[in-house]
PDB file of C-alpha atoms in Angstrom:
ATOM      1  CA  UNK A   1       0.000   0.000   0.000  1.00  0.00           C
ATOM      2  CA  UNK A   2       1.195   3.508  -0.877  1.00  0.00           C
ATOM      3  CA  UNK A   3       0.026   5.935   1.806  1.00  0.00           C
ATOM      4  CA  UNK A   4       0.067   9.645   0.902  1.00  0.00           C
ATOM      5  CA  UNK A   5      -0.766  12.665   3.043  1.00  0.00           C
ATOM      6  CA  UNK A   6      -1.196  15.963   1.221  1.00  0.00           C
ATOM      7  CA  UNK A   7      -2.325  19.545   1.592  1.00  0.00           C
ATOM      8  CA  UNK A   8      -4.995  20.106  -1.043  1.00  0.00           C
ATOM      9  CA  UNK A   9      -6.442  23.378  -2.375  1.00  0.00           C
ATOM     10  CA  UNK A  10      -9.507  22.453  -4.405  1.00  0.00           C
ATOM     11  CA  UNK A  11     -11.359  25.086  -6.407  1.00  0.00           C
ATOM     12  CA  UNK A  12     -14.758  23.382  -6.066  1.00  0.00           C
ATOM     13  CA  UNK A  13     -14.875  22.325  -2.409  1.00  0.00           C
ATOM     14  CA  UNK A  14     -17.458  24.091  -0.177  1.00  0.00           C
ATOM     15  CA  UNK A  15     -15.385  23.549   2.966  1.00  0.00           C
ATOM     16  CA  UNK A  16     -12.170  24.979   1.517  1.00  0.00           C
ATOM     17  CA  UNK A  17     -14.017  27.989   0.119  1.00  0.00           C
ATOM     18  CA  UNK A  18     -15.648  28.586   3.502  1.00  0.00           C
ATOM     19  CA  UNK A  19     -12.385  28.454   5.476  1.00  0.00           C
ATOM     20  CA  UNK A  20     -10.781  30.818   2.957  1.00  0.00           C
ATOM     21  CA  UNK A  21     -13.451  33.428   3.707  1.00  0.00           C
ATOM     22  CA  UNK A  22     -14.232  32.776   7.392  1.00  0.00           C
ATOM     23  CA  UNK A  23     -12.221  32.015  10.552  1.00  0.00           C
ATOM     24  CA  UNK A  24     -13.391  28.422  10.998  1.00  0.00           C
ATOM     25  CA  UNK A  25     -11.993  24.906  10.660  1.00  0.00           C
ATOM     26  CA  UNK A  26     -13.641  21.582   9.757  1.00  0.00           C
ATOM     27  CA  UNK A  27     -12.661  18.124  11.004  1.00  0.00           C
ATOM     28  CA  UNK A  28     -14.437  15.026   9.693  1.00  0.00           C
ATOM     29  CA  UNK A  29     -15.103  12.006  11.865  1.00  0.00           C
ATOM     30  CA  UNK A  30     -17.285  10.042   9.435  1.00  0.00           C
ATOM     31  CA  UNK A  31     -17.553   9.995   5.667  1.00  0.00           C
ATOM     32  CA  UNK A  32     -19.318   7.895   3.058  1.00  0.00           C
ATOM     33  CA  UNK A  33     -19.145   8.136  -0.729  1.00  0.00           C
ATOM     34  CA  UNK A  34     -22.204   7.275  -2.803  1.00  0.00           C
ATOM     35  CA  UNK A  35     -20.832   5.957  -6.085  1.00  0.00           C
ATOM     36  CA  UNK A  36     -24.241   6.030  -7.774  1.00  0.00           C
ATOM     37  CA  UNK A  37     -25.080   9.660  -7.085  1.00  0.00           C
ATOM     38  CA  UNK A  38     -21.390  10.631  -6.895  1.00  0.00           C
ATOM     39  CA  UNK A  39     -21.902  12.451  -3.605  1.00  0.00           C
ATOM     40  CA  UNK A  40     -19.863  12.590  -0.425  1.00  0.00           C
ATOM     41  CA  UNK A  41     -21.692  12.498   2.904  1.00  0.00           C
ATOM     42  CA  UNK A  42     -19.748  13.656   5.953  1.00  0.00           C
ATOM     43  CA  UNK A  43     -20.264  14.325   9.616  1.00  0.00           C
ATOM     44  CA  UNK A  44     -17.971  17.101  10.760  1.00  0.00           C
ATOM     45  CA  UNK A  45     -17.004  19.270  13.694  1.00  0.00           C
ATOM     46  CA  UNK A  46     -16.862  22.982  12.859  1.00  0.00           C
ATOM     47  CA  UNK A  47     -14.862  25.297  15.107  1.00  0.00           C
ATOM     48  CA  UNK A  48     -15.103  29.076  14.772  1.00  0.00           C
ATOM     49  CA  UNK A  49     -12.894  31.791  16.174  1.00  0.00           C
ATOM     50  CA  UNK A  50     -16.125  33.438  17.357  1.00  0.00           C
ATOM     51  CA  UNK A  51     -19.872  32.839  17.363  1.00  0.00           C
ATOM     52  CA  UNK A  52     -20.251  35.277  14.485  1.00  0.00           C
ATOM     53  CA  UNK A  53     -17.555  33.498  12.452  1.00  0.00           C
ATOM     54  CA  UNK A  54     -19.385  30.200  12.962  1.00  0.00           C
ATOM     55  CA  UNK A  55     -22.744  31.743  12.013  1.00  0.00           C
ATOM     56  CA  UNK A  56     -21.310  33.209   8.814  1.00  0.00           C
ATOM     57  CA  UNK A  57     -19.539  29.974   7.901  1.00  0.00           C
ATOM     58  CA  UNK A  58     -22.660  27.842   8.318  1.00  0.00           C
ATOM     59  CA  UNK A  59     -24.618  30.234   6.132  1.00  0.00           C
ATOM     60  CA  UNK A  60     -21.847  30.189   3.505  1.00  0.00           C
ATOM     61  CA  UNK A  61     -22.011  26.388   3.421  1.00  0.00           C
ATOM     62  CA  UNK A  62     -25.770  26.448   2.947  1.00  0.00           C
ATOM     63  CA  UNK A  63     -25.381  28.856   0.003  1.00  0.00           C
ATOM     64  CA  UNK A  64     -22.450  27.128  -1.729  1.00  0.00           C
ATOM     65  CA  UNK A  65     -23.171  25.869  -5.248  1.00  0.00           C
ATOM     66  CA  UNK A  66     -21.676  22.411  -4.543  1.00  0.00           C
ATOM     67  CA  UNK A  67     -23.492  21.872  -1.240  1.00  0.00           C
ATOM     68  CA  UNK A  68     -26.515  19.573  -1.559  1.00  0.00           C
ATOM     69  CA  UNK A  69     -27.481  19.582   2.109  1.00  0.00           C
ATOM     70  CA  UNK A  70     -26.085  20.915   5.393  1.00  0.00           C
ATOM     71  CA  UNK A  71     -27.848  19.993   8.625  1.00  0.00           C
ATOM     72  CA  UNK A  72     -26.891  21.393  12.012  1.00  0.00           C
ATOM     73  CA  UNK A  73     -26.949  18.499  14.488  1.00  0.00           C
ATOM     74  CA  UNK A  74     -25.670  20.226  17.604  1.00  0.00           C
ATOM     75  CA  UNK A  75     -24.044  23.465  18.645  1.00  0.00           C
ATOM     76  CA  UNK A  76     -22.154  24.737  21.680  1.00  0.00           C
ATOM     77  CA  UNK A  77     -20.856  28.298  21.472  1.00  0.00           C
ATOM     78  CA  UNK A  78     -18.250  28.483  18.707  1.00  0.00           C
ATOM     79  CA  UNK A  79     -18.379  24.734  17.937  1.00  0.00           C
ATOM     80  CA  UNK A  80     -20.947  22.848  15.886  1.00  0.00           C
ATOM     81  CA  UNK A  81     -21.594  19.301  14.686  1.00  0.00           C
ATOM     82  CA  UNK A  82     -22.961  19.156  11.136  1.00  0.00           C
ATOM     83  CA  UNK A  83     -24.001  16.548   8.592  1.00  0.00           C
ATOM     84  CA  UNK A  84     -23.385  17.442   4.968  1.00  0.00           C
ATOM     85  CA  UNK A  85     -23.736  16.056   1.463  1.00  0.00           C
ATOM     86  CA  UNK A  86     -21.645  17.604  -1.297  1.00  0.00           C
ATOM     87  CA  UNK A  87     -21.127  17.017  -4.988  1.00  0.00           C
ATOM     88  CA  UNK A  88     -18.069  15.016  -6.038  1.00  0.00           C
ATOM     89  CA  UNK A  89     -15.125  17.364  -6.502  1.00  0.00           C
ATOM     90  CA  UNK A  90     -12.583  17.108  -9.301  1.00  0.00           C
ATOM     91  CA  UNK A  91      -9.929  15.821  -6.878  1.00  0.00           C
ATOM     92  CA  UNK A  92     -12.254  13.143  -5.489  1.00  0.00           C
ATOM     93  CA  UNK A  93     -13.107  11.997  -9.000  1.00  0.00           C
ATOM     94  CA  UNK A  94      -9.432  11.851  -9.972  1.00  0.00           C
ATOM     95  CA  UNK A  95      -8.446   9.785  -6.928  1.00  0.00           C
ATOM     96  CA  UNK A  96     -11.350   7.360  -7.366  1.00  0.00           C
ATOM     97  CA  UNK A  97     -10.711   7.031 -11.102  1.00  0.00           C
ATOM     98  CA  UNK A  98      -7.204   5.774 -10.300  1.00  0.00           C
ATOM     99  CA  UNK A  99      -8.457   3.262  -7.690  1.00  0.00           C
ATOM    100  CA  UNK A 100      -7.413   5.443  -4.770  1.00  0.00           C
ATOM    101  CA  UNK A 101      -9.221   5.502  -1.458  1.00  0.00           C
ATOM    102  CA  UNK A 102      -9.468   7.660   1.650  1.00  0.00           C
ATOM    103  CA  UNK A 103      -7.448   6.326   4.596  1.00  0.00           C
ATOM    104  CA  UNK A 104      -7.987   9.017   7.230  1.00  0.00           C
ATOM    105  CA  UNK A 105     -10.098  11.982   8.314  1.00  0.00           C
ATOM    106  CA  UNK A 106     -10.122  15.332   6.559  1.00  0.00           C
ATOM    107  CA  UNK A 107      -9.080  18.572   8.251  1.00  0.00           C
ATOM    108  CA  UNK A 108      -9.804  21.881   6.527  1.00  0.00           C
ATOM    109  CA  UNK A 109      -8.490  25.231   7.693  1.00  0.00           C
ATOM    110  CA  UNK A 110      -7.193  28.441   6.117  1.00  0.00           C
ATOM    111  CA  UNK A 111      -8.252  27.570   2.572  1.00  0.00           C
ATOM    112  CA  UNK A 112      -6.552  24.171   2.374  1.00  0.00           C
ATOM    113  CA  UNK A 113      -7.416  20.606   3.302  1.00  0.00           C
ATOM    114  CA  UNK A 114      -5.332  17.774   4.705  1.00  0.00           C
ATOM    115  CA  UNK A 115      -6.023  14.519   2.858  1.00  0.00           C
ATOM    116  CA  UNK A 116      -4.902  10.980   3.653  1.00  0.00           C
ATOM    117  CA  UNK A 117      -5.244   8.650   0.665  1.00  0.00           C
ATOM    118  CA  UNK A 118      -4.004   5.185  -0.235  1.00  0.00           C
ATOM    119  CA  UNK A 119      -3.162   3.253  -3.404  1.00  0.00           C
ATOM    120  CA  UNK A 120      -2.426  -0.398  -4.059  1.00  0.00           C
ATOM    121  CA  UNK A 121       0.449   0.262  -6.461  1.00  0.00           C
ATOM    122  CA  UNK A 122       3.140   2.816  -7.170  1.00  0.00           C
ATOM    123  CA  UNK A 123       1.844   3.317 -10.717  1.00  0.00           C
ATOM    124  CA  UNK A 124      -1.673   4.217  -9.597  1.00  0.00           C
ATOM    125  CA  UNK A 125      -0.269   6.645  -7.005  1.00  0.00           C
ATOM    126  CA  UNK A 126       1.989   8.330  -9.569  1.00  0.00           C
ATOM    127  CA  UNK A 127      -0.793   8.513 -12.179  1.00  0.00           C
ATOM    128  CA  UNK A 128      -3.126  10.119  -9.646  1.00  0.00           C
ATOM    129  CA  UNK A 129      -0.628  12.801  -8.648  1.00  0.00           C
ATOM    130  CA  UNK A 130       0.018  13.620 -12.303  1.00  0.00           C
ATOM    131  CA  UNK A 131      -3.728  13.898 -13.005  1.00  0.00           C
ATOM    132  CA  UNK A 132      -4.341  16.013  -9.900  1.00  0.00           C
ATOM    133  CA  UNK A 133      -1.833  18.625 -11.071  1.00  0.00           C
ATOM    134  CA  UNK A 134      -4.086  19.582 -13.978  1.00  0.00           C
ATOM    135  CA  UNK A 135      -6.855  21.196 -11.928  1.00  0.00           C
ATOM    136  CA  UNK A 136      -5.695  21.309  -8.308  1.00  0.00           C
ATOM    137  CA  UNK A 137      -2.971  22.834  -6.167  1.00  0.00           C
ATOM    138  CA  UNK A 138      -1.445  20.452  -3.638  1.00  0.00           C
ATOM    139  CA  UNK A 139       1.729  19.600  -1.774  1.00  0.00           C
ATOM    140  CA  UNK A 140       2.853  16.230  -0.460  1.00  0.00           C
ATOM    141  CA  UNK A 141       3.275  16.087   3.319  1.00  0.00           C
ATOM    142  CA  UNK A 142       4.419  12.475   3.412  1.00  0.00           C
ATOM    143  CA  UNK A 143       4.553   9.421   1.195  1.00  0.00           C
ATOM    144  CA  UNK A 144       5.396   5.941   2.363  1.00  0.00           C
ATOM    145  CA  UNK A 145       4.969   2.352   1.308  1.00  0.00           C
ATOM    146  CA  UNK A 146       3.512   0.088   3.946  1.00  0.00           C
ATOM    147  CA  UNK A 147       4.443  -3.597   3.883  1.00  0.00           C
ATOM    148  CA  UNK A 148       1.927  -6.317   4.731  1.00  0.00           C
ATOM    149  CA  UNK A 149       3.499  -6.940   8.143  1.00  0.00           C
ATOM    150  CA  UNK A 150       3.374  -3.235   8.946  1.00  0.00           C
ATOM    151  CA  UNK A 151      -0.271  -3.077   7.889  1.00  0.00           C
ATOM    152  CA  UNK A 152      -1.077  -5.958  10.218  1.00  0.00           C
ATOM    153  CA  UNK A 153       0.596  -4.117  13.094  1.00  0.00           C
ATOM    154  CA  UNK A 154      -1.357  -0.967  12.255  1.00  0.00           C
ATOM    155  CA  UNK A 155      -4.598  -2.922  12.301  1.00  0.00           C
ATOM    156  CA  UNK A 156      -3.773  -4.440  15.671  1.00  0.00           C
ATOM    157  CA  UNK A 157      -3.026  -1.000  17.101  1.00  0.00           C
ATOM    158  CA  UNK A 158      -5.835   0.874  15.372  1.00  0.00           C
ATOM    159  CA  UNK A 159      -7.797   1.375  18.593  1.00  0.00           C
ATOM    160  CA  UNK A 160      -4.833   3.162  20.189  1.00  0.00           C
ATOM    161  CA  UNK A 161      -4.415   5.359  17.111  1.00  0.00           C
ATOM    162  CA  UNK A 162      -8.122   6.210  17.065  1.00  0.00           C
ATOM    163  CA  UNK A 163      -7.961   7.156  20.738  1.00  0.00           C
ATOM    164  CA  UNK A 164      -5.072   9.557  20.083  1.00  0.00           C
ATOM    165  CA  UNK A 165      -6.824  11.016  17.055  1.00  0.00           C
ATOM    166  CA  UNK A 166     -10.033  11.497  19.008  1.00  0.00           C
ATOM    167  CA  UNK A 167      -8.137  13.390  21.690  1.00  0.00           C
ATOM    168  CA  UNK A 168      -6.576  15.700  19.112  1.00  0.00           C
ATOM    169  CA  UNK A 169      -9.924  16.362  17.455  1.00  0.00           C
ATOM    170  CA  UNK A 170     -11.462  17.311  20.799  1.00  0.00           C
ATOM    171  CA  UNK A 171      -9.103  20.271  21.082  1.00  0.00           C
ATOM    172  CA  UNK A 172     -10.669  23.598  20.248  1.00  0.00           C
ATOM    173  CA  UNK A 173      -8.921  25.812  17.696  1.00  0.00           C
ATOM    174  CA  UNK A 174      -7.655  28.019  20.543  1.00  0.00           C
ATOM    175  CA  UNK A 175      -6.352  25.075  22.586  1.00  0.00           C
ATOM    176  CA  UNK A 176      -4.645  23.584  19.553  1.00  0.00           C
ATOM    177  CA  UNK A 177      -2.953  26.849  18.621  1.00  0.00           C
ATOM    178  CA  UNK A 178      -1.899  27.529  22.223  1.00  0.00           C
ATOM    179  CA  UNK A 179      -0.329  24.099  22.691  1.00  0.00           C
ATOM    180  CA  UNK A 180       1.368  24.200  19.281  1.00  0.00           C
ATOM    181  CA  UNK A 181       2.825  27.652  19.943  1.00  0.00           C
ATOM    182  CA  UNK A 182       3.959  26.635  23.426  1.00  0.00           C
ATOM    183  CA  UNK A 183       5.685  23.523  22.075  1.00  0.00           C
ATOM    184  CA  UNK A 184       7.363  25.233  19.126  1.00  0.00           C
ATOM    185  CA  UNK A 185       8.529  28.153  21.290  1.00  0.00           C
ATOM    186  CA  UNK A 186      10.160  26.001  23.961  1.00  0.00           C
ATOM    187  CA  UNK A 187       7.622  26.419  26.764  1.00  0.00           C
ATOM    188  CA  UNK A 188       7.876  22.719  27.585  1.00  0.00           C
ATOM    189  CA  UNK A 189      11.692  22.689  27.493  1.00  0.00           C
ATOM    190  CA  UNK A 190      13.761  22.522  30.659  1.00  0.00           C
ATOM    191  CA  UNK A 191      14.786  25.235  31.260  1.00  0.00           C
ATOM    192  CA  UNK A 192      11.909  26.963  29.512  1.00  0.00           C
ATOM    193  CA  UNK A 193      12.661  29.091  26.464  1.00  0.00           C
ATOM    194  CA  UNK A 194       9.249  30.781  26.716  1.00  0.00           C
ATOM    195  CA  UNK A 195       7.429  31.783  29.894  1.00  0.00           C
ATOM    196  CA  UNK A 196       3.719  31.911  30.629  1.00  0.00           C
ATOM    197  CA  UNK A 197       3.950  35.698  30.403  1.00  0.00           C
ATOM    198  CA  UNK A 198       5.446  35.369  26.916  1.00  0.00           C
ATOM    199  CA  UNK A 199       2.590  33.096  25.869  1.00  0.00           C
ATOM    200  CA  UNK A 200       0.016  35.498  27.277  1.00  0.00           C
ATOM    201  CA  UNK A 201       1.606  38.344  25.308  1.00  0.00           C
ATOM    202  CA  UNK A 202       1.674  36.196  22.169  1.00  0.00           C
ATOM    203  CA  UNK A 203      -2.100  35.705  22.314  1.00  0.00           C
ATOM    204  CA  UNK A 204      -2.848  39.101  23.866  1.00  0.00           C
ATOM    205  CA  UNK A 205      -4.707  37.614  26.835  1.00  0.00           C
ATOM    206  CA  UNK A 206      -4.077  37.370  30.576  1.00  0.00           C
ATOM    207  CA  UNK A 207      -1.751  34.818  32.161  1.00  0.00           C
ATOM    208  CA  UNK A 208      -4.694  33.010  33.819  1.00  0.00           C
ATOM    209  CA  UNK A 209      -6.437  32.920  30.443  1.00  0.00           C
ATOM    210  CA  UNK A 210      -3.562  31.347  28.531  1.00  0.00           C
ATOM    211  CA  UNK A 211      -2.879  28.997  31.465  1.00  0.00           C
ATOM    212  CA  UNK A 212      -6.497  27.832  31.351  1.00  0.00           C
ATOM    213  CA  UNK A 213      -6.270  27.118  27.608  1.00  0.00           C
ATOM    214  CA  UNK A 214      -3.067  25.156  28.144  1.00  0.00           C
ATOM    215  CA  UNK A 215      -4.469  23.099  31.029  1.00  0.00           C
ATOM    216  CA  UNK A 216      -7.667  22.221  29.217  1.00  0.00           C
ATOM    217  CA  UNK A 217      -5.780  21.167  26.098  1.00  0.00           C
ATOM    218  CA  UNK A 218      -3.193  19.173  28.050  1.00  0.00           C
ATOM    219  CA  UNK A 219      -5.949  17.424  30.013  1.00  0.00           C
ATOM    220  CA  UNK A 220      -7.667  16.302  26.795  1.00  0.00           C
ATOM    221  CA  UNK A 221      -4.379  15.061  25.321  1.00  0.00           C
ATOM    222  CA  UNK A 222      -3.384  13.268  28.524  1.00  0.00           C
ATOM    223  CA  UNK A 223      -6.766  11.541  28.650  1.00  0.00           C
ATOM    224  CA  UNK A 224      -6.376  10.289  25.071  1.00  0.00           C
ATOM    225  CA  UNK A 225      -2.779   9.144  25.701  1.00  0.00           C
ATOM    226  CA  UNK A 226      -3.897   7.171  28.767  1.00  0.00           C
ATOM    227  CA  UNK A 227      -6.641   5.536  26.715  1.00  0.00           C
ATOM    228  CA  UNK A 228      -4.208   4.745  23.888  1.00  0.00           C
ATOM    229  CA  UNK A 229      -1.767   3.126  26.313  1.00  0.00           C
ATOM    230  CA  UNK A 230      -4.546   0.897  27.631  1.00  0.00           C
ATOM    231  CA  UNK A 231      -5.370  -0.223  24.078  1.00  0.00           C
ATOM    232  CA  UNK A 232      -1.669  -0.897  23.392  1.00  0.00           C
ATOM    233  CA  UNK A 233      -1.401  -3.015  26.533  1.00  0.00           C
ATOM    234  CA  UNK A 234      -4.431  -5.022  25.420  1.00  0.00           C
ATOM    235  CA  UNK A 235      -3.081  -5.574  21.895  1.00  0.00           C
ATOM    236  CA  UNK A 236       0.334  -6.667  23.262  1.00  0.00           C
ATOM    237  CA  UNK A 237      -1.370  -9.325  25.397  1.00  0.00           C
ATOM    238  CA  UNK A 238      -3.055 -10.919  22.398  1.00  0.00           C
ATOM    239  CA  UNK A 239      -1.416 -14.106  21.101  1.00  0.00           C
TER     240      UNK A 239
END
């Protein structure tokens, strides 16, 4: 299996268009492609920088030419759970035409989308990338070939991976950005290269405010890591 992760900028995707115009992000946790109607159904979490940003983004989705349906399932402040059905995009058609398949969730933010796709042969992967260049802008994040033994190990440890992914997806946009900035700036180094005051200044909020965002994000990550370790222990005990 050839596993490819890429940053995609489609010209006909409602989610990419919406994140280009509004301060929101989309993360899918379920998707299903209808080959007959050539439609993609997804269930997604939408996170806005503000309530207004989320309101505007949801309206933009409803009005997009390639959006068949967009149903609000649940909402809490700046976060919403939606169910959508969209028309097949050019990139989707190209990947499917070359026997490619989706291997992981989508994440869309800032006008681009992270895709995880797989192919059964090097030729089909190369043909797909060549075809995608005609109508889409993209960059390869990673490309690797997974052997059968490695695939078996991935399958055995899938529950642990899902637990880690779930923890990451539970982070709000603010928590994710705070933790990423703290990590990249050396806040977690010993000795620290960035202080809590520096972080507060970076985000233009109070020290208690940035500390709260850090603690909430770290708690979610720690919970998912603990769950993943339990799944790993269980898989290691299997014969």
